[in-house]
DNA sequence: CTTGACCTTAGATTCAACTCCAAGGTTATA
DNA sequence: TATAACCTTGGAGTTGAATCTAAGGTCAAG
C-alpha cells in the first residue's frame, strides 16, 4: 500500500501526474485513507506499470484507456481487437515518420547549399530558396566572392 | 493589392490564419483601407510565400519569425546564423525521427507477436507484454489452442 | 504545540497553431 | 433599399498531457 508520493517516487512520475490519471480514469487508487489520502495497492502499481510501459511504446493516454478496458475484460475481446489498436498506431507512426523524413530531406538540402561561414547573409542560399518560387536550391559558390576553400565542402553539384 | 479574402484564396489559407499571422507579427498587411480592411501588397504576398514555404519544410512559426527577421536585415547577419537555425532544426528532427523509429520497432514487435485472430484476448501476447516486467515478447503459438495455420504467418521465432 | 513534509480540492496555465464565435460595419449587386 | 458576401474586433475553444497555484487538512518528530 502506497501513498501518492511513494508511488510517484517509485515510478519516477509526479504526484500531479498520478492525480491526473485518477481524474481521467486511467488509474484510480483502490482505496482512500480515513483522511482522504489516496492509497494505491500492488495491483494499482501493476496497472501503473502497464500505463508507463504503453506510454514508452508510444501510445497516447486515449489508446491506453482503450487497452486497459480490454485488459480488464480480456475474455470478451479478441486478439484482433488488440492488434487493431496496435496496427492503427503503427500506421499513424509510419505516416508521421515519412512526413518527418520529408522535412529532413528538405532541410538537409537547404543546409548543404549554405556555406555556413561568416559571410553576409545577403546571398545566403537558404534565404534565397525560401524567397524564390522554384524548388531548386542554388549553391552559394557562385554568389560569395571569396576563397571558397573552407565553405564549399558541403555544397557539391546540388540542384 | 489584395483584401484578406483574396490573399487567403490565392494561397489556400483561411482568413483566420492571416489574421493570426497579423496578430503574431509574422505578416502585417502593409496598409489598411479607409474602413479598416487589411490591404496586402505584392511584397506582403511574397512574405506569405516565404512563410508557407518555410512551414512546408517543417519550420515552426517561431523559427519562421527568426528567419524573417534575418531576411529583413540580411546584411547584418552571416550565413552561419541562417545555417545555425536550419541545423538546429535538423538535429531536432533527427532526434524526433529516431524516437519515432524506436516506438515503431516496439510496436512492430508487439504486432508481429499477436495472431490478430478472433481468439479470446485472454492470452494475447500484446497484453501480456504490457503486463509483464520483461521486455521479451512471447509469441501466441504456444498459448492459443487451435489450428495455427492462419495466424502464425507473422510470428516466427521472435523473442 | 509547532514545524515541515505530506496530502486534499478545484481550477488556471502551458505549448502550437490555429479555428470558431458573436456582434457589428462595409461594399457590390439586383 | 435590401440582401448577400465580405470585412472588423476581442475573446473563447481545440488537442494532449500534464504542471502549477491557492487555500487548506493531516501527520510524525522534537
mmCIF file of C-alpha atoms (C1' of nucleotides) in Angstrom:
data_model
loop_
_atom_site.group_PDB
_atom_site.id
_atom_site.type_symbol
_atom_site.label_atom_id
_atom_site.label_comp_id
_atom_site.label_asym_id
_atom_site.label_seq_id
_atom_site.Cartn_x
_atom_site.Cartn_y
_atom_site.Cartn_z
ATOM 1 C CA UNK A 1 0.000 0.000 0.000
ATOM 2 C CA UNK A 2 1.458 3.273 -1.127
ATOM 3 C CA UNK A 3 0.518 6.866 -0.667
ATOM 4 C CA UNK A 4 0.660 9.030 -3.743
ATOM 5 C CA UNK A 5 4.123 10.401 -3.058
ATOM 6 C CA UNK A 6 5.597 6.956 -2.505
ATOM 7 C CA UNK A 7 4.119 5.556 -5.692
ATOM 8 C CA UNK A 8 5.232 8.633 -7.598
ATOM 9 C CA UNK A 9 8.783 8.327 -6.374
ATOM 10 C CA UNK A 10 8.905 4.603 -7.009
ATOM 11 C CA UNK A 11 7.945 5.077 -10.664
ATOM 12 C CA UNK A 12 9.565 8.450 -11.288
ATOM 13 C CA UNK A 13 6.395 10.355 -12.035
ATOM 14 C CA UNK A 14 4.958 13.452 -10.382
ATOM 15 C CA UNK A 15 2.138 13.259 -7.901
ATOM 16 C CA UNK A 16 0.335 15.656 -10.218
ATOM 17 C CA UNK A 17 0.546 13.063 -12.932
ATOM 18 C CA UNK A 18 -0.993 10.391 -10.712
ATOM 19 C CA UNK A 19 -3.823 12.753 -9.748
ATOM 20 C CA UNK A 20 -4.278 13.456 -13.413
ATOM 21 C CA UNK A 21 -4.529 9.742 -14.186
ATOM 22 C CA UNK A 22 -7.027 9.384 -11.358
ATOM 23 C CA UNK A 23 -9.185 12.230 -12.591
ATOM 24 C CA UNK A 24 -9.128 10.850 -16.126
ATOM 25 C CA UNK A 25 -9.933 7.310 -15.087
ATOM 26 C CA UNK A 26 -6.679 5.682 -16.101
ATOM 27 C CA UNK A 27 -5.627 4.816 -12.605
ATOM 28 C CA UNK A 28 -7.974 5.189 -9.661
ATOM 29 C CA UNK A 29 -6.432 4.219 -6.323
ATOM 30 C CA UNK A 30 -8.247 1.196 -4.967
ATOM 31 C CA UNK A 31 -8.869 2.896 -1.624
ATOM 32 C CA UNK A 32 -8.602 6.036 0.414
ATOM 33 C CA UNK A 33 -7.380 6.546 3.956
ATOM 34 C CA UNK A 34 -9.776 7.894 6.594
ATOM 35 C CA UNK A 35 -8.451 11.357 5.959
ATOM 36 C CA UNK A 36 -8.952 11.014 2.236
ATOM 37 C CA UNK A 37 -5.413 10.243 1.118
ATOM 38 C CA UNK A 38 -5.122 8.074 -1.968
ATOM 39 C CA UNK A 39 -3.994 4.528 -1.140
ATOM 40 C CA UNK A 40 -2.547 2.512 -4.007
ATOM 41 C CA UNK A 41 -2.389 -1.290 -3.871
ATOM 42 C CA UNK A 42 0.083 -3.576 -5.572
ATOM 43 C CA UNK A 43 -2.499 -4.095 -8.310
ATOM 44 C CA UNK A 44 -2.666 -0.353 -8.791
ATOM 45 C CA UNK A 45 1.092 -0.289 -9.111
ATOM 46 C CA UNK A 46 0.872 -3.051 -11.701
ATOM 47 C CA UNK A 47 -1.641 -1.006 -13.609
ATOM 48 C CA UNK A 48 0.659 1.997 -13.461
ATOM 49 C CA UNK A 49 3.462 -0.114 -14.861
ATOM 50 C CA UNK A 50 1.149 -1.113 -17.699
ATOM 51 C CA UNK A 51 0.411 2.537 -18.377
ATOM 52 C CA UNK A 52 4.031 3.606 -18.275
ATOM 53 C CA UNK A 53 5.131 0.756 -20.491
ATOM 54 C CA UNK A 54 2.435 1.540 -23.026
ATOM 55 C CA UNK A 55 3.359 5.199 -22.924
ATOM 56 C CA UNK A 56 7.011 4.349 -23.507
ATOM 57 C CA UNK A 57 5.990 2.395 -26.573
ATOM 58 C CA UNK A 58 4.283 5.459 -27.952
ATOM 59 C CA UNK A 59 0.602 5.020 -27.093
ATOM 60 C CA UNK A 60 -1.434 8.082 -26.203
ATOM 61 C CA UNK A 61 -3.394 8.102 -22.959
ATOM 62 C CA UNK A 62 -6.539 7.598 -25.018
ATOM 63 C CA UNK A 63 -5.044 4.480 -26.610
ATOM 64 C CA UNK A 64 -4.023 3.304 -23.181
ATOM 65 C CA UNK A 65 -7.548 3.721 -21.818
ATOM 66 C CA UNK A 66 -8.749 1.504 -24.615
ATOM 67 C CA UNK A 67 -6.079 -1.105 -23.977
ATOM 68 C CA UNK A 68 -6.845 -1.031 -20.251
ATOM 69 C CA UNK A 69 -10.538 -1.570 -20.817
ATOM 70 C CA UNK A 70 -9.692 -4.593 -22.943
ATOM 71 C CA UNK A 71 -7.173 -5.733 -20.359
ATOM 72 C CA UNK A 72 -9.798 -5.652 -17.611
ATOM 73 C CA UNK A 73 -12.213 -7.749 -19.615
ATOM 74 C CA UNK A 74 -9.954 -9.822 -21.777
ATOM 75 C CA UNK A 75 -12.245 -12.743 -22.307
ATOM 76 C CA UNK A 76 -14.787 -10.612 -24.110
ATOM 77 C CA UNK A 77 -12.322 -9.292 -26.609
ATOM 78 C CA UNK A 78 -10.447 -10.938 -29.438
ATOM 79 C CA UNK A 79 -6.809 -10.718 -30.377
ATOM 80 C CA UNK A 80 -7.994 -8.903 -33.482
ATOM 81 C CA UNK A 81 -9.272 -6.046 -31.321
ATOM 82 C CA UNK A 82 -5.992 -5.647 -29.540
ATOM 83 C CA UNK A 83 -3.925 -5.965 -32.660
ATOM 84 C CA UNK A 84 -6.219 -3.427 -34.299
ATOM 85 C CA UNK A 85 -5.278 -0.800 -31.750
ATOM 86 C CA UNK A 86 -1.610 -1.519 -32.247
ATOM 87 C CA UNK A 87 -1.794 -1.563 -36.021
ATOM 88 C CA UNK A 88 -3.661 1.724 -36.257
ATOM 89 C CA UNK A 89 -0.995 3.275 -34.085
ATOM 90 C CA UNK A 90 1.671 1.717 -36.235
ATOM 91 C CA UNK A 91 0.172 3.198 -39.380
ATOM 92 C CA UNK A 92 -0.034 6.636 -37.736
ATOM 93 C CA UNK A 93 3.536 6.332 -36.719
ATOM 94 C CA UNK A 94 4.698 5.356 -40.179
ATOM 95 C CA UNK A 95 2.908 8.318 -41.692
ATOM 96 C CA UNK A 96 4.474 10.634 -39.134
ATOM 97 C CA UNK A 97 7.928 9.248 -39.782
ATOM 98 C CA UNK A 98 7.500 9.629 -43.529
ATOM 99 C CA UNK A 99 6.458 13.232 -43.047
ATOM 100 C CA UNK A 100 9.424 13.998 -40.829
ATOM 101 C CA UNK A 101 11.770 12.320 -43.263
ATOM 102 C CA UNK A 102 10.415 14.554 -45.964
ATOM 103 C CA UNK A 103 11.083 17.615 -43.803
ATOM 104 C CA UNK A 104 14.515 16.289 -43.054
ATOM 105 C CA UNK A 105 15.404 15.888 -46.700
ATOM 106 C CA UNK A 106 14.271 19.427 -47.435
ATOM 107 C CA UNK A 107 16.238 20.844 -44.545
ATOM 108 C CA UNK A 108 19.285 18.820 -45.386
ATOM 109 C CA UNK A 109 19.223 20.153 -48.912
ATOM 110 C CA UNK A 110 18.975 23.707 -47.587
ATOM 111 C CA UNK A 111 21.753 23.182 -45.118
ATOM 112 C CA UNK A 112 24.056 21.597 -47.677
ATOM 113 C CA UNK A 113 23.660 24.531 -50.023
ATOM 114 C CA UNK A 114 24.773 27.082 -47.429
ATOM 115 C CA UNK A 115 28.410 27.718 -46.670
ATOM 116 C CA UNK A 116 27.638 28.454 -43.032
ATOM 117 C CA UNK A 117 30.508 30.903 -42.883
ATOM 118 C CA UNK A 118 30.852 34.453 -41.604
ATOM 119 C CA UNK A 119 29.851 35.970 -44.975
ATOM 120 C CA UNK A 120 26.917 38.314 -45.098
ATOM 121 C CA UNK A 121 23.616 36.520 -45.497
ATOM 122 C CA UNK A 122 22.787 38.778 -48.438
ATOM 123 C CA UNK A 123 23.359 35.937 -50.841
ATOM 124 C CA UNK A 124 22.563 33.116 -48.460
ATOM 125 C CA UNK A 125 21.188 30.252 -50.481
ATOM 126 C CA UNK A 126 18.865 29.237 -47.656
ATOM 127 C CA UNK A 127 17.125 32.593 -47.641
ATOM 128 C CA UNK A 128 17.077 32.664 -51.403
ATOM 129 C CA UNK A 129 15.445 29.273 -51.527
ATOM 130 C CA UNK A 130 12.734 30.476 -49.147
ATOM 131 C CA UNK A 131 12.227 33.653 -51.170
ATOM 132 C CA UNK A 132 12.148 32.103 -54.581
ATOM 133 C CA UNK A 133 9.240 30.438 -56.265
ATOM 134 C CA UNK A 134 11.184 27.482 -57.522
ATOM 135 C CA UNK A 135 12.076 24.449 -55.512
ATOM 136 C CA UNK A 136 15.601 24.406 -56.906
ATOM 137 C CA UNK A 137 18.300 25.448 -54.494
ATOM 138 C CA UNK A 138 21.272 27.382 -55.768
ATOM 139 C CA UNK A 139 24.608 26.769 -54.171
ATOM 140 C CA UNK A 140 26.496 29.749 -52.811
ATOM 141 C CA UNK A 141 29.757 29.040 -54.612
ATOM 142 C CA UNK A 142 28.737 31.401 -57.375
ATOM 143 C CA UNK A 143 27.495 34.237 -55.221
ATOM 144 C CA UNK A 144 30.050 34.601 -52.450
ATOM 145 C CA UNK A 145 33.201 36.272 -53.746
ATOM 146 C CA UNK A 146 35.964 34.851 -51.629
ATOM 147 C CA UNK A 147 38.242 31.899 -51.344
ATOM 148 C CA UNK A 148 35.723 29.099 -51.189
ATOM 149 C CA UNK A 149 38.108 26.502 -49.835
ATOM 150 C CA UNK A 150 36.637 26.409 -46.356
ATOM 151 C CA UNK A 151 32.999 26.650 -47.116
ATOM 152 C CA UNK A 152 32.251 24.527 -50.111
ATOM 153 C CA UNK A 153 32.799 21.152 -48.591
ATOM 154 C CA UNK A 154 29.074 20.679 -48.157
ATOM 155 C CA UNK A 155 27.978 22.017 -51.479
ATOM 156 C CA UNK A 156 28.720 19.822 -54.442
ATOM 157 C CA UNK A 157 26.643 19.687 -57.580
ATOM 158 C CA UNK A 158 23.315 20.067 -55.827
ATOM 159 C CA UNK A 159 20.237 21.431 -57.551
ATOM 160 C CA UNK B 1 -3.339 44.879 -53.622
ATOM 161 C CA UNK B 2 -5.429 42.177 -52.038
ATOM 162 C CA UNK B 3 -8.059 42.100 -49.378
ATOM 163 C CA UNK B 4 -7.724 39.348 -46.828
ATOM 164 C CA UNK B 5 -10.153 37.000 -48.539
ATOM 165 C CA UNK B 6 -8.419 37.329 -51.886
ATOM 166 C CA UNK B 7 -4.987 36.658 -50.450
ATOM 167 C CA UNK B 8 -6.351 33.753 -48.458
ATOM 168 C CA UNK B 9 -7.928 32.182 -51.502
ATOM 169 C CA UNK B 10 -4.840 32.749 -53.635
ATOM 170 C CA UNK B 11 -2.646 30.882 -51.166
ATOM 171 C CA UNK B 12 -5.176 28.392 -49.861
ATOM 172 C CA UNK B 13 -5.161 29.537 -46.279
ATOM 173 C CA UNK B 14 -8.019 30.719 -44.097
ATOM 174 C CA UNK B 15 -8.629 34.370 -43.401
ATOM 175 C CA UNK B 16 -8.403 33.400 -39.745
ATOM 176 C CA UNK B 17 -4.879 32.233 -40.350
ATOM 177 C CA UNK B 18 -3.883 35.518 -41.949
ATOM 178 C CA UNK B 19 -5.384 37.443 -39.030
ATOM 179 C CA UNK B 20 -3.469 35.128 -36.722
ATOM 180 C CA UNK B 21 -0.217 35.891 -38.572
ATOM 181 C CA UNK B 22 -1.019 39.582 -38.344
ATOM 182 C CA UNK B 23 -1.693 39.446 -34.626
ATOM 183 C CA UNK B 24 1.508 37.494 -34.045
ATOM 184 C CA UNK B 25 3.658 39.744 -36.175
ATOM 185 C CA UNK B 26 4.543 37.286 -38.903
ATOM 186 C CA UNK B 27 2.671 39.102 -41.598
ATOM 187 C CA UNK B 28 1.235 42.566 -41.057
ATOM 188 C CA UNK B 29 -0.587 43.978 -44.091
ATOM 189 C CA UNK B 30 1.296 46.991 -45.359
ATOM 190 C CA UNK B 31 -1.844 49.135 -45.287
ATOM 191 C CA UNK B 32 -5.476 49.376 -44.343
ATOM 192 C CA UNK B 33 -8.419 50.706 -46.334
ATOM 193 C CA UNK B 34 -10.369 53.735 -45.046
ATOM 194 C CA UNK B 35 -12.856 51.402 -43.463
ATOM 195 C CA UNK B 36 -10.121 49.406 -41.788
ATOM 196 C CA UNK B 37 -9.900 46.437 -44.127
ATOM 197 C CA UNK B 38 -6.464 44.817 -44.345
ATOM 198 C CA UNK B 39 -4.752 45.581 -47.662
ATOM 199 C CA UNK B 40 -1.915 43.274 -48.685
ATOM 200 C CA UNK B 41 0.714 44.346 -51.216
ATOM 201 C CA UNK B 42 2.706 42.146 -53.564
ATOM 202 C CA UNK B 43 5.551 42.292 -51.037
ATOM 203 C CA UNK B 44 3.198 41.027 -48.383
ATOM 204 C CA UNK B 45 2.248 38.177 -50.684
ATOM 205 C CA UNK B 46 5.920 37.395 -51.194
ATOM 206 C CA UNK B 47 6.366 37.322 -47.450
ATOM 207 C CA UNK B 48 3.431 34.965 -47.141
ATOM 208 C CA UNK B 49 5.006 32.678 -49.714
ATOM 209 C CA UNK B 50 8.181 32.708 -47.628
ATOM 210 C CA UNK B 51 6.181 31.728 -44.566
ATOM 211 C CA UNK B 52 4.296 28.966 -46.314
ATOM 212 C CA UNK B 53 7.406 27.562 -47.888
ATOM 213 C CA UNK B 54 9.228 27.538 -44.569
ATOM 214 C CA UNK B 55 6.242 25.907 -42.928
ATOM 215 C CA UNK B 56 6.133 23.209 -45.599
ATOM 216 C CA UNK B 57 9.769 22.458 -44.865
ATOM 217 C CA UNK B 58 8.927 21.899 -41.239
ATOM 218 C CA UNK B 59 9.809 25.158 -39.500
ATOM 219 C CA UNK B 60 7.638 26.288 -36.603
ATOM 220 C CA UNK B 61 6.198 29.776 -36.645
ATOM 221 C CA UNK B 62 8.775 30.742 -34.044
ATOM 222 C CA UNK B 63 11.553 29.557 -36.338
ATOM 223 C CA UNK B 64 9.942 31.447 -39.187
ATOM 224 C CA UNK B 65 9.839 34.664 -37.185
ATOM 225 C CA UNK B 66 13.524 34.312 -36.645
ATOM 226 C CA UNK B 67 14.214 33.615 -40.311
ATOM 227 C CA UNK B 68 12.067 36.569 -41.309
ATOM 228 C CA UNK B 69 13.901 38.929 -39.024
ATOM 229 C CA UNK B 70 17.158 37.808 -40.622
ATOM 230 C CA UNK B 71 15.589 38.079 -44.067
ATOM 231 C CA UNK B 72 14.593 41.688 -43.429
ATOM 232 C CA UNK B 73 18.083 42.671 -42.395
ATOM 233 C CA UNK B 74 20.233 40.255 -44.303
ATOM 234 C CA UNK B 75 23.349 42.365 -44.478
ATOM 235 C CA UNK B 76 23.731 42.349 -40.729
ATOM 236 C CA UNK B 77 23.625 38.594 -40.456
ATOM 237 C CA UNK B 78 26.031 35.919 -41.574
ATOM 238 C CA UNK B 79 25.372 32.685 -43.396
ATOM 239 C CA UNK B 80 26.412 30.969 -40.185
ATOM 240 C CA UNK B 81 23.389 32.478 -38.406
ATOM 241 C CA UNK B 82 20.984 31.226 -41.022
ATOM 242 C CA UNK B 83 22.566 27.832 -41.283
ATOM 243 C CA UNK B 84 22.504 27.649 -37.499
ATOM 244 C CA UNK B 85 18.723 27.912 -37.466
ATOM 245 C CA UNK B 86 18.440 25.201 -40.090
ATOM 246 C CA UNK B 87 20.927 22.896 -38.434
ATOM 247 C CA UNK B 88 19.315 23.135 -35.018
ATOM 248 C CA UNK B 89 16.037 22.217 -36.646
ATOM 249 C CA UNK B 90 17.700 19.370 -38.455
ATOM 250 C CA UNK B 91 19.126 17.987 -35.241
ATOM 251 C CA UNK B 92 15.724 18.231 -33.528
ATOM 252 C CA UNK B 93 14.179 16.451 -36.418
ATOM 253 C CA UNK B 94 16.726 13.675 -36.409
ATOM 254 C CA UNK B 95 16.169 13.104 -32.713
ATOM 255 C CA UNK B 96 12.432 13.022 -33.243
ATOM 256 C CA UNK B 97 12.717 10.562 -36.104
ATOM 257 C CA UNK B 98 14.988 8.311 -34.075
ATOM 258 C CA UNK B 99 12.478 8.352 -31.234
ATOM 259 C CA UNK B 100 9.599 7.515 -33.530
ATOM 260 C CA UNK B 101 11.578 4.739 -35.126
ATOM 261 C CA UNK B 102 12.165 3.315 -31.703
ATOM 262 C CA UNK B 103 8.423 3.430 -30.992
ATOM 263 C CA UNK B 104 7.786 1.861 -34.333
ATOM 264 C CA UNK B 105 10.115 -1.035 -33.689
ATOM 265 C CA UNK B 106 8.473 -1.675 -30.331
ATOM 266 C CA UNK B 107 5.011 -1.603 -31.819
ATOM 267 C CA UNK B 108 6.035 -3.742 -34.751
ATOM 268 C CA UNK B 109 7.379 -6.344 -32.374
ATOM 269 C CA UNK B 110 4.124 -6.320 -30.442
ATOM 270 C CA UNK B 111 2.063 -6.541 -33.571
ATOM 271 C CA UNK B 112 4.110 -9.379 -35.012
ATOM 272 C CA UNK B 113 3.689 -11.458 -31.893
ATOM 273 C CA UNK B 114 -0.116 -11.274 -31.990
ATOM 274 C CA UNK B 115 -2.134 -13.547 -34.201
ATOM 275 C CA UNK B 116 -4.771 -10.876 -34.726
ATOM 276 C CA UNK B 117 -7.446 -13.517 -35.000
ATOM 277 C CA UNK B 118 -10.878 -13.952 -33.427
ATOM 278 C CA UNK B 119 -9.461 -15.825 -30.430
ATOM 279 C CA UNK B 120 -10.131 -14.508 -26.984
ATOM 280 C CA UNK B 121 -7.620 -11.926 -25.878
ATOM 281 C CA UNK B 122 -7.037 -13.859 -22.661
ATOM 282 C CA UNK B 123 -3.662 -14.986 -23.899
ATOM 283 C CA UNK B 124 -2.989 -12.090 -26.205
ATOM 284 C CA UNK B 125 0.741 -11.595 -26.383
ATOM 285 C CA UNK B 126 0.341 -7.849 -26.746
ATOM 286 C CA UNK B 127 -1.488 -7.539 -23.461
ATOM 287 C CA UNK B 128 0.891 -9.949 -21.817
ATOM 288 C CA UNK B 129 3.852 -7.907 -22.954
ATOM 289 C CA UNK B 130 2.310 -4.798 -21.440
ATOM 290 C CA UNK B 131 1.542 -6.610 -18.199
ATOM 291 C CA UNK B 132 4.875 -8.288 -17.749
ATOM 292 C CA UNK B 133 8.034 -6.797 -16.396
ATOM 293 C CA UNK B 134 10.286 -8.173 -19.050
ATOM 294 C CA UNK B 135 10.851 -6.705 -22.442
ATOM 295 C CA UNK B 136 10.716 -10.130 -24.084
ATOM 296 C CA UNK B 137 7.583 -10.801 -26.093
ATOM 297 C CA UNK B 138 6.147 -14.278 -26.162
ATOM 298 C CA UNK B 139 4.521 -15.448 -29.343
ATOM 299 C CA UNK B 140 0.986 -16.761 -29.140
ATOM 300 C CA UNK B 141 1.668 -20.029 -30.942
ATOM 301 C CA UNK B 142 2.113 -21.741 -27.622
ATOM 302 C CA UNK B 143 -0.858 -20.278 -25.838
ATOM 303 C CA UNK B 144 -3.705 -20.417 -28.345
ATOM 304 C CA UNK B 145 -5.017 -23.964 -28.730
ATOM 305 C CA UNK B 146 -6.233 -24.126 -32.287
ATOM 306 C CA UNK B 147 -5.050 -24.732 -35.798
ATOM 307 C CA UNK B 148 -2.394 -22.064 -36.109
ATOM 308 C CA UNK B 149 -2.196 -22.095 -39.884
ATOM 309 C CA UNK B 150 -3.958 -18.790 -40.398
ATOM 310 C CA UNK B 151 -2.495 -16.789 -37.605
ATOM 311 C CA UNK B 152 1.147 -17.607 -37.328
ATOM 312 C CA UNK B 153 2.357 -16.066 -40.515
ATOM 313 C CA UNK B 154 3.561 -13.007 -38.623
ATOM 314 C CA UNK B 155 5.038 -14.776 -35.668
ATOM 315 C CA UNK B 156 8.207 -16.684 -36.358
ATOM 316 C CA UNK B 157 10.964 -17.175 -33.857
ATOM 317 C CA UNK B 158 10.568 -13.812 -32.235
ATOM 318 C CA UNK B 159 11.719 -13.146 -28.653
ATOM 319 C "C1'" DC C 1 2.291 22.863 20.173
ATOM 320 C "C1'" DT C 2 4.750 23.941 16.328
ATOM 321 C "C1'" DT C 3 7.415 22.960 12.286
ATOM 322 C "C1'" DG C 4 7.767 20.801 7.956
ATOM 323 C "C1'" DA C 5 6.659 17.309 4.889
ATOM 324 C "C1'" DC C 6 2.998 15.410 3.141
ATOM 325 C "C1'" DC C 7 -1.791 15.299 1.426
ATOM 326 C "C1'" DT C 8 -6.599 17.299 -0.415
ATOM 327 C "C1'" DT C 9 -9.505 20.021 -3.941
ATOM 328 C "C1'" DA C 10 -10.886 22.908 -7.886
ATOM 329 C "C1'" DG C 11 -9.429 25.416 -11.247
ATOM 330 C "C1'" DA C 12 -5.889 28.014 -14.134
ATOM 331 C "C1'" DT C 13 -1.961 27.729 -17.176
ATOM 332 C "C1'" DT C 14 1.216 25.861 -20.511
ATOM 333 C "C1'" DC C 15 2.577 24.908 -25.666
ATOM 334 C "C1'" DA C 16 1.358 25.417 -31.058
ATOM 335 C "C1'" DA C 17 -1.188 26.860 -34.458
ATOM 336 C "C1'" DC C 18 -4.939 27.700 -35.429
ATOM 337 C "C1'" DT C 19 -10.290 27.780 -35.569
ATOM 338 C "C1'" DC C 20 -14.564 29.450 -34.259
ATOM 339 C "C1'" DC C 21 -17.874 32.763 -32.447
ATOM 340 C "C1'" DA C 22 -20.742 36.942 -31.742
ATOM 341 C "C1'" DA C 23 -21.889 41.354 -32.792
ATOM 342 C "C1'" DG C 24 -21.489 44.600 -35.787
ATOM 343 C "C1'" DG C 25 -19.575 47.617 -40.046
ATOM 344 C "C1'" DT C 26 -18.816 47.809 -45.490
ATOM 345 C "C1'" DT C 27 -19.472 47.030 -50.229
ATOM 346 C "C1'" DA C 28 -21.234 45.178 -54.529
ATOM 347 C "C1'" DT C 29 -25.205 43.829 -56.851
ATOM 348 C "C1'" DA C 30 -30.377 43.439 -58.026
ATOM 349 C "C1'" DT D 1 -33.053 49.740 -50.472
ATOM 350 C "C1'" DA D 2 -32.386 45.299 -49.376
ATOM 351 C "C1'" DT D 3 -29.647 41.438 -49.493
ATOM 352 C "C1'" DA D 4 -25.544 38.752 -49.523
ATOM 353 C "C1'" DA D 5 -20.923 38.467 -49.237
ATOM 354 C "C1'" DC D 6 -17.392 40.470 -47.445
ATOM 355 C "C1'" DC D 7 -14.806 42.682 -43.543
ATOM 356 C "C1'" DT D 8 -13.739 44.230 -38.352
ATOM 357 C "C1'" DT D 9 -12.755 43.171 -33.228
ATOM 358 C "C1'" DG D 10 -11.999 40.680 -28.944
ATOM 359 C "C1'" DG D 11 -12.163 36.626 -26.934
ATOM 360 C "C1'" DA D 12 -13.067 31.665 -26.323
ATOM 361 C "C1'" DG D 13 -12.228 26.850 -27.725
ATOM 362 C "C1'" DT D 14 -9.374 22.959 -29.587
ATOM 363 C "C1'" DT D 15 -5.830 18.968 -28.591
ATOM 364 C "C1'" DG D 16 -2.699 16.270 -25.205
ATOM 365 C "C1'" DA D 17 -0.582 15.683 -21.193
ATOM 366 C "C1'" DA D 18 0.481 17.430 -17.900
ATOM 367 C "C1'" DT D 19 2.034 21.250 -14.493
ATOM 368 C "C1'" DC D 20 1.092 24.810 -11.344
ATOM 369 C "C1'" DT D 21 -1.467 27.572 -7.828
ATOM 370 C "C1'" DA D 22 -4.086 28.656 -3.850
ATOM 371 C "C1'" DA D 23 -6.088 27.541 0.213
ATOM 372 C "C1'" DG D 24 -6.341 24.420 3.353
ATOM 373 C "C1'" DG D 25 -6.208 19.498 6.025
ATOM 374 C "C1'" DT D 26 -3.002 15.612 8.197
ATOM 375 C "C1'" DC D 27 0.766 13.516 10.402
ATOM 376 C "C1'" DA D 28 5.289 12.445 12.656
ATOM 377 C "C1'" DA D 29 9.116 14.381 15.224
ATOM 378 C "C1'" DG D 30 11.019 17.323 18.689
#
